[in-house]
Amino acid sequence: MTETHDLIVIGMGVGGEEVAGRAAEAGLDVVGIERQLVGGECPYWGCIPSKLMVRAANALAEAGRDGDLAGRASVVADWSPVAARIREATAGWDDQLAVERFEKKGGRFLRGQARIVGPREVEVDGHRFTARRGVVLATGGQPAVPPIDGLDQVDYWTNREAIEATEPPGSLVVLGAGAIGLELAQAFHRFGTQVTLLEAADHALPAEEPEIGAAVDDLIRAEGMTLRTGIQATAVHAGDRGVEVVLSDGTTVAAERLLVATGRRSDLRQLGVDAAGLDPDAPAVAVDQHLRAGDGIWAVGDVTGKGAFTHVAVYQGRLAAAVALGAEHPPADYRAVPRVTFTDPEVASVGQTEAQAHQAGRAVRVGVAQTAATARGWIHGPGAEHGVLKLVADDQVLVGGSVMGPAAGEVAGLLVLAIKEQIPIGSLRELIYPYPTFVRGVEDALRQLG
């Protein structure tokens, strides 16, 4: 027997939830399928629990700055409240409320492993379903584990095991100094973990501007973590201290725990996309401006390769729902996609980097500004008042912007608007920026554009 429905959504992370929920509320017969937890990575192992860790770690750091700012304070780190809050926020990794939320909108939920078996046809644990309007792929991604000799023979962490930890390890080696690696490394370090970060690129946060990366490198080392850049792990094996990592220069680093934070990937072959005419070996599902991947098939979220961010998945889910409902909608526009790394201080970027703008053939101009603390080298100064702001312009509009500093994610909101709406640089210069704030760095960087 084959069941027929209007819309089948495979993967009920934030993107899938957005599509399925909107379509069901509008009256479509929708089936949402998820093999793990409804809500996906963000509420259970990503955005929400990791920020609980970050918030707690930042409180410890701020208390530790009291000696420079206001006197003396003594703080004893205790991980148990953090672990308890994470379990409360994730409901102990239980998605019952999320399932009920979708069902109340009129959708039908199935838990299982879905596989595409033909055009608009899906199989879930031996049961077949056909979609009248189409199938939406929203399966997200999973941690990318590099092919390092011996890694599969040791007990390593990904972000999931790190989030679920009931106590911080005594020492930790982190493979990858990207956003996930840095956030978790800094949080554990502030709770007493001895941290070593290993990054193959020339600086931490390799996707960011080199000026931002250099400033982050300085702060990581000033805080007491070990950061080694331009180096790779060649082998891993169990050792007396837990795990030993052999590096490309012949040296070895040992720690109680190993955290693999080398990015994320999507497994399209397991999903059976070839049955729908898609490339199963592609790194992502190619979609057009209306999220179409082919006849009767759409994709949203991480699986599209447009950015592994909750806000991108929700944005795409909203558009895909409009397409499925036959409603008017603008085409997808990725010119001003923001990303934020919630280290202390934060790092946020919007649009193109200088290198990307050059590669796109743009007539690039850049402006770079620093806060006084960074410009004067006050890495050990009071507070986390270190900041760098870089703007990338083409002709009379901004095409990119990057910020390192307190509340950088909030500062990025102005850059999202400026880039998306192509506000002339002359108009941005005429704005009255509040003083003293970190957003005023935009004014300083605009001045440097010339």
XYZ file of C-alpha atoms in Angstrom:
450
model
C 0.000 0.000 0.000
C 1.186 3.520 -0.832
C -0.170 6.520 1.036
C -0.623 9.775 -0.849
C -0.243 13.225 0.728
C 0.173 16.782 -0.535
C 3.651 17.401 0.864
C 6.327 15.177 2.392
C 9.055 16.840 4.456
C 12.124 14.723 5.188
C 13.947 16.128 8.191
C 12.205 18.136 10.884
C 14.969 20.439 12.047
C 14.228 24.158 12.097
C 14.010 24.378 8.300
C 11.777 21.354 7.932
C 9.601 22.523 10.806
C 9.140 25.881 9.099
C 8.043 24.352 5.784
C 5.878 21.625 7.272
C 4.263 23.859 9.881
C 3.363 26.669 7.479
C 2.022 24.264 4.869
C -0.056 22.336 7.412
C -1.504 25.521 8.901
C -2.521 26.579 5.393
C -4.511 23.383 4.966
C -2.177 21.062 3.064
C -1.987 17.382 3.953
C 1.596 17.275 5.261
C 3.752 14.430 6.548
C 6.884 15.354 8.475
C 9.536 12.663 8.929
C 12.427 12.745 11.403
C 14.728 9.948 12.487
C 16.111 11.781 15.527
C 14.616 14.823 17.303
C 12.130 17.328 15.927
C 13.901 20.671 16.026
C 17.213 19.234 14.874
C 20.657 20.316 15.980
C 19.893 23.849 17.168
C 17.694 23.332 20.256
C 19.359 20.137 21.458
C 23.099 20.318 20.677
C 23.720 23.593 18.877
C 22.502 27.158 19.298
C 20.574 26.918 22.559
C 22.595 24.620 24.850
C 25.942 25.911 23.607
C 24.917 29.473 24.456
C 23.998 28.343 27.958
C 27.600 27.152 28.240
C 28.907 30.405 26.762
C 26.786 32.552 29.081
C 27.999 30.698 32.154
C 31.643 30.843 31.044
C 31.390 34.564 30.304
C 30.036 35.170 33.807
C 33.151 33.519 35.230
C 35.404 35.605 32.998
C 33.675 38.850 33.907
C 33.998 38.050 37.595
C 37.681 37.395 37.034
C 38.142 40.888 35.589
C 36.991 42.452 38.836
C 40.560 42.863 40.039
C 41.299 45.254 37.180
C 38.001 47.091 37.366
C 36.641 47.340 40.888
C 38.602 45.450 43.514
C 38.939 41.775 44.290
C 36.567 38.847 43.820
C 36.777 35.101 44.312
C 34.733 32.749 42.131
C 34.670 28.942 42.229
C 33.698 27.333 38.927
C 30.987 24.687 39.161
C 29.786 22.854 36.047
C 26.755 21.234 37.672
C 24.408 24.247 37.188
C 25.416 24.382 33.520
C 24.707 20.692 32.963
C 21.380 21.039 34.776
C 20.295 24.059 32.716
C 21.180 22.275 29.489
C 19.070 19.299 30.487
C 16.216 21.596 31.406
C 16.425 23.547 28.133
C 16.522 20.377 26.021
C 13.892 18.572 28.154
C 16.479 15.852 28.583
C 16.738 15.570 24.788
C 13.022 14.850 24.476
C 11.103 16.332 21.524
C 7.552 15.480 22.589
C 6.509 19.137 22.839
C 7.926 19.849 19.375
C 6.055 16.887 17.905
C 2.810 18.035 19.518
C 3.367 21.577 18.246
C 3.546 20.304 14.675
C 0.577 17.980 15.054
C -1.569 20.798 16.474
C -0.921 22.669 13.212
C -2.545 19.791 11.350
C 0.513 17.820 10.277
C 1.197 14.119 10.618
C 4.500 13.105 12.182
C 6.494 9.941 11.504
C 9.709 8.942 13.224
C 11.993 6.858 11.065
C 14.643 6.738 8.375
C 13.310 8.139 5.100
C 14.714 7.335 1.686
C 13.693 8.611 -1.719
C 12.728 5.725 -3.984
C 11.386 7.594 -7.008
C 10.039 10.938 -8.235
C 7.858 12.244 -5.366
C 8.092 8.830 -3.692
C 9.501 8.190 -0.231
C 9.954 5.031 1.802
C 10.040 5.047 5.613
C 10.908 1.773 7.284
C 9.192 -0.253 4.575
C 6.144 2.009 4.138
C 5.739 4.009 0.917
C 4.413 7.523 0.528
C 3.715 9.637 -2.555
C 3.530 13.432 -2.640
C 1.053 15.252 -4.871
C 2.886 18.567 -4.728
C 6.383 17.485 -3.842
C 9.045 16.368 -1.398
C 11.142 18.742 0.730
C 14.644 17.686 1.774
C 15.583 19.249 5.108
C 17.933 16.667 6.575
C 20.589 19.072 7.853
C 24.087 17.797 8.435
C 26.275 15.913 10.828
C 29.799 16.421 12.169
C 32.445 15.934 9.485
C 35.040 13.503 10.830
C 38.369 13.702 8.956
C 40.115 10.516 7.780
C 42.873 10.584 10.386
C 44.716 7.346 11.082
C 43.445 5.780 14.319
C 40.658 8.286 14.960
C 38.005 5.596 14.646
C 39.786 3.589 17.351
C 39.528 6.186 20.135
C 36.656 7.651 22.132
C 36.427 11.186 20.717
C 33.840 13.916 21.165
C 31.882 15.848 18.582
C 29.859 18.887 19.624
C 27.071 16.567 20.787
C 29.130 14.731 23.391
C 30.631 18.047 24.505
C 27.189 19.547 25.060
C 26.040 16.470 26.995
C 29.099 16.449 29.279
C 28.256 16.240 32.988
C 31.625 17.739 33.956
C 34.448 19.524 32.129
C 37.490 17.438 31.218
C 40.825 18.191 32.838
C 42.390 18.718 29.422
C 41.073 18.930 25.884
C 42.568 18.891 22.385
C 40.316 20.505 19.792
C 40.697 19.674 16.105
C 39.546 22.794 14.295
C 39.463 26.404 15.478
C 36.290 27.334 13.648
C 33.137 28.657 15.299
C 32.102 25.423 17.039
C 35.600 24.572 18.196
C 36.278 28.053 19.578
C 32.975 28.453 21.419
C 33.283 25.103 23.169
C 37.019 25.471 23.814
C 36.649 28.876 25.473
C 33.714 27.711 27.586
C 35.531 24.623 28.883
C 38.746 26.598 29.442
C 36.931 29.064 31.672
C 35.697 26.151 33.751
C 39.258 24.965 34.319
C 40.018 22.760 31.307
C 43.505 22.976 29.832
C 42.816 23.532 26.122
C 44.942 23.060 22.998
C 43.438 24.157 19.673
C 44.807 22.781 16.388
C 43.971 24.587 13.143
C 45.229 23.727 9.656
C 44.718 27.280 8.364
C 46.899 30.293 9.140
C 44.581 31.679 11.799
C 41.586 30.769 13.928
C 38.165 31.223 12.335
C 39.635 30.626 8.854
C 36.367 31.659 7.145
C 36.794 35.171 8.571
C 38.916 38.105 7.463
C 42.637 37.736 8.342
C 42.514 40.918 10.445
C 39.728 39.375 12.522
C 41.527 36.046 12.742
C 44.771 37.656 13.921
C 42.962 39.564 16.670
C 41.158 36.398 17.786
C 44.462 34.485 17.818
C 45.972 37.072 20.173
C 43.032 36.901 22.548
C 42.947 33.092 22.607
C 46.603 32.941 23.600
C 46.300 35.828 26.052
C 43.505 33.979 27.819
C 45.779 31.009 28.403
C 44.734 28.538 25.738
C 47.292 26.986 23.405
C 46.630 27.671 19.723
C 48.669 26.039 16.976
C 47.911 27.143 13.431
C 49.149 25.854 10.088
C 49.325 22.320 11.456
C 47.403 19.090 10.939
C 46.748 15.910 12.892
C 48.217 12.867 11.132
C 47.374 10.126 13.638
C 45.455 9.554 16.862
C 45.829 6.800 19.443
C 44.950 6.073 23.038
C 47.520 7.120 25.593
C 48.166 7.291 29.313
C 46.459 10.697 29.571
C 43.521 9.693 27.402
C 44.172 10.556 23.765
C 47.402 11.384 21.941
C 47.406 13.309 18.672
C 50.407 13.112 16.361
C 50.920 16.311 14.369
C 52.328 17.034 10.928
C 55.537 18.481 12.418
C 56.243 15.234 14.271
C 55.229 16.451 17.713
C 52.508 14.925 19.887
C 49.768 16.530 21.956
C 48.021 14.561 24.721
C 44.799 15.294 26.588
C 42.028 13.645 28.560
C 39.533 14.340 25.763
C 39.610 14.969 22.006
C 36.974 17.195 20.408
C 36.575 16.928 16.632
C 35.225 20.246 15.341
C 36.231 20.178 11.673
C 32.954 21.238 10.111
C 29.754 19.504 9.075
C 28.631 17.473 6.084
C 25.462 16.063 4.506
C 25.019 12.421 3.485
C 22.989 12.510 0.274
C 23.675 8.916 -0.694
C 21.967 7.614 2.446
C 18.968 9.753 1.505
C 18.720 8.106 -1.922
C 18.638 11.358 -3.891
C 19.756 9.570 -7.064
C 16.226 8.141 -7.314
C 15.054 11.728 -7.812
C 17.724 12.492 -10.403
C 20.129 14.251 -8.015
C 23.850 13.626 -7.533
C 24.323 11.442 -4.420
C 28.017 12.325 -4.172
C 27.568 16.100 -4.272
C 28.495 18.019 -1.103
C 25.071 19.687 -1.119
C 21.764 19.724 -2.978
C 21.845 22.380 -5.700
C 18.733 24.574 -5.572
C 17.485 27.517 -7.603
C 16.198 30.835 -6.223
C 12.915 29.151 -5.353
C 14.557 26.257 -3.473
C 13.755 23.804 -6.275
C 16.205 20.943 -6.692
C 14.223 19.253 -9.468
C 10.714 18.387 -10.571
C 8.593 18.057 -7.434
C 11.517 18.299 -5.039
C 12.798 21.184 -2.916
C 15.544 21.501 -0.322
C 16.129 23.830 2.617
C 18.716 24.287 5.354
C 22.238 22.914 5.714
C 21.699 20.349 2.967
C 21.610 23.180 0.370
C 25.110 24.417 1.207
C 23.917 28.019 1.537
C 25.037 28.320 5.142
C 24.769 26.007 8.128
C 22.792 28.484 10.205
C 19.381 28.298 11.845
C 18.384 31.664 10.410
C 19.182 30.525 6.857
C 17.170 27.323 7.296
C 14.151 29.231 8.624
C 14.439 31.798 5.815
C 14.561 29.058 3.185
C 11.751 27.151 4.876
C 9.523 30.201 4.669
C 10.204 30.550 0.942
C 9.784 26.842 0.226
C 6.423 26.852 2.003
C 5.295 29.738 -0.198
C 6.365 27.803 -3.295
C 4.503 24.680 -2.157
C 1.394 26.749 -1.473
C 1.599 28.561 -4.804
C 1.880 31.920 -3.017
C 3.769 34.948 -4.285
C 7.262 35.254 -2.858
C 10.580 36.951 -3.607
C 13.465 34.803 -4.883
C 16.059 33.707 -2.351
C 18.733 36.358 -1.794
C 21.969 35.447 -0.011
C 23.875 38.714 -0.438
C 23.584 39.627 3.233
C 23.670 36.351 5.173
C 25.003 36.997 8.695
C 26.963 34.604 10.880
C 27.995 35.021 14.499
C 30.578 33.173 16.583
C 29.675 33.581 20.238
C 33.145 33.759 21.680
C 34.089 36.503 24.140
C 34.320 38.927 22.431
C 31.972 37.905 19.627
C 32.774 37.688 15.921
C 30.136 38.492 13.305
C 30.248 38.743 9.513
C 27.846 39.664 6.732
C 28.210 39.273 2.977
C 31.546 38.830 1.195
C 35.058 38.947 2.590
C 37.680 41.014 0.802
C 39.070 37.881 -0.873
C 35.626 36.750 -2.024
C 34.869 40.196 -3.415
C 38.130 40.178 -5.384
C 37.316 36.697 -6.725
C 33.928 38.002 -7.855
C 35.692 40.666 -9.916
C 34.574 43.600 -7.784
C 36.369 46.944 -7.577
C 37.223 46.451 -3.917
C 37.877 49.105 -1.296
C 38.323 48.250 2.380
C 38.196 50.147 5.637
C 39.499 48.768 8.929
C 38.972 50.252 12.384
C 40.045 49.104 15.854
C 38.906 49.897 19.355
C 41.436 51.687 21.524
C 42.073 48.531 23.572
C 43.068 46.543 20.487
C 44.990 49.342 18.785
C 47.103 49.892 21.909
C 47.686 46.190 22.523
C 45.762 46.086 25.795
C 45.122 42.372 25.467
C 45.332 41.942 29.245
C 43.444 45.157 29.989
C 40.207 45.484 31.941
C 37.174 43.934 30.329
C 36.726 42.436 26.887
C 36.780 45.775 25.084
C 38.848 44.512 22.157
C 37.460 45.038 18.697
C 38.213 45.092 14.977
C 35.755 46.132 12.279
C 36.350 45.703 8.540
C 34.150 46.894 5.705
C 34.359 45.800 2.065
C 32.932 48.128 -0.574
C 32.318 47.965 -4.316
C 31.769 51.385 -5.867
C 29.348 53.224 -3.560
C 27.834 50.327 -1.589
C 29.009 47.788 0.967
C 29.243 44.142 -0.066
C 30.714 42.777 3.156
C 31.472 43.554 6.753
C 33.143 41.792 9.670
C 33.207 42.665 13.356
C 35.079 41.349 16.369
C 34.016 42.881 19.635
C 31.419 42.850 22.415
C 27.900 42.482 20.989
C 29.325 42.033 17.489
C 26.211 40.106 16.497
C 24.088 43.143 17.292
C 26.405 45.465 15.351
C 26.046 43.123 12.362
C 22.347 43.979 12.141
C 23.205 47.391 10.710
C 25.499 45.760 8.145
C 22.778 43.280 7.110
C 20.455 46.172 6.327
C 23.126 48.232 4.561
C 24.225 45.371 2.305
C 20.781 43.905 1.602
C 19.227 47.268 0.710
C 22.403 48.610 -0.955
C 22.341 51.789 1.101
C 24.849 54.246 -0.421
C 28.043 54.687 1.574
C 27.410 58.416 1.571
C 24.122 57.852 3.399
C 25.791 55.563 5.943
C 28.367 58.278 6.635
C 25.603 60.767 7.375
C 24.081 58.626 10.123
C 24.487 59.824 13.715
C 26.215 56.978 15.555
C 25.770 56.870 19.342
C 28.861 57.460 21.455
C 30.461 55.630 23.195
C 29.281 52.379 21.586
C 30.867 49.614 19.579
C 28.561 50.235 16.623
C 30.388 53.543 16.211
C 33.243 51.491 14.807
C 31.208 51.371 11.588
C 31.639 55.134 11.280
C 35.400 54.829 11.822
C 35.715 52.055 9.217
C 33.629 54.054 6.707
C 36.104 56.893 7.114
C 38.945 54.506 6.256
C 37.260 53.533 2.979
C 38.463 56.829 1.513
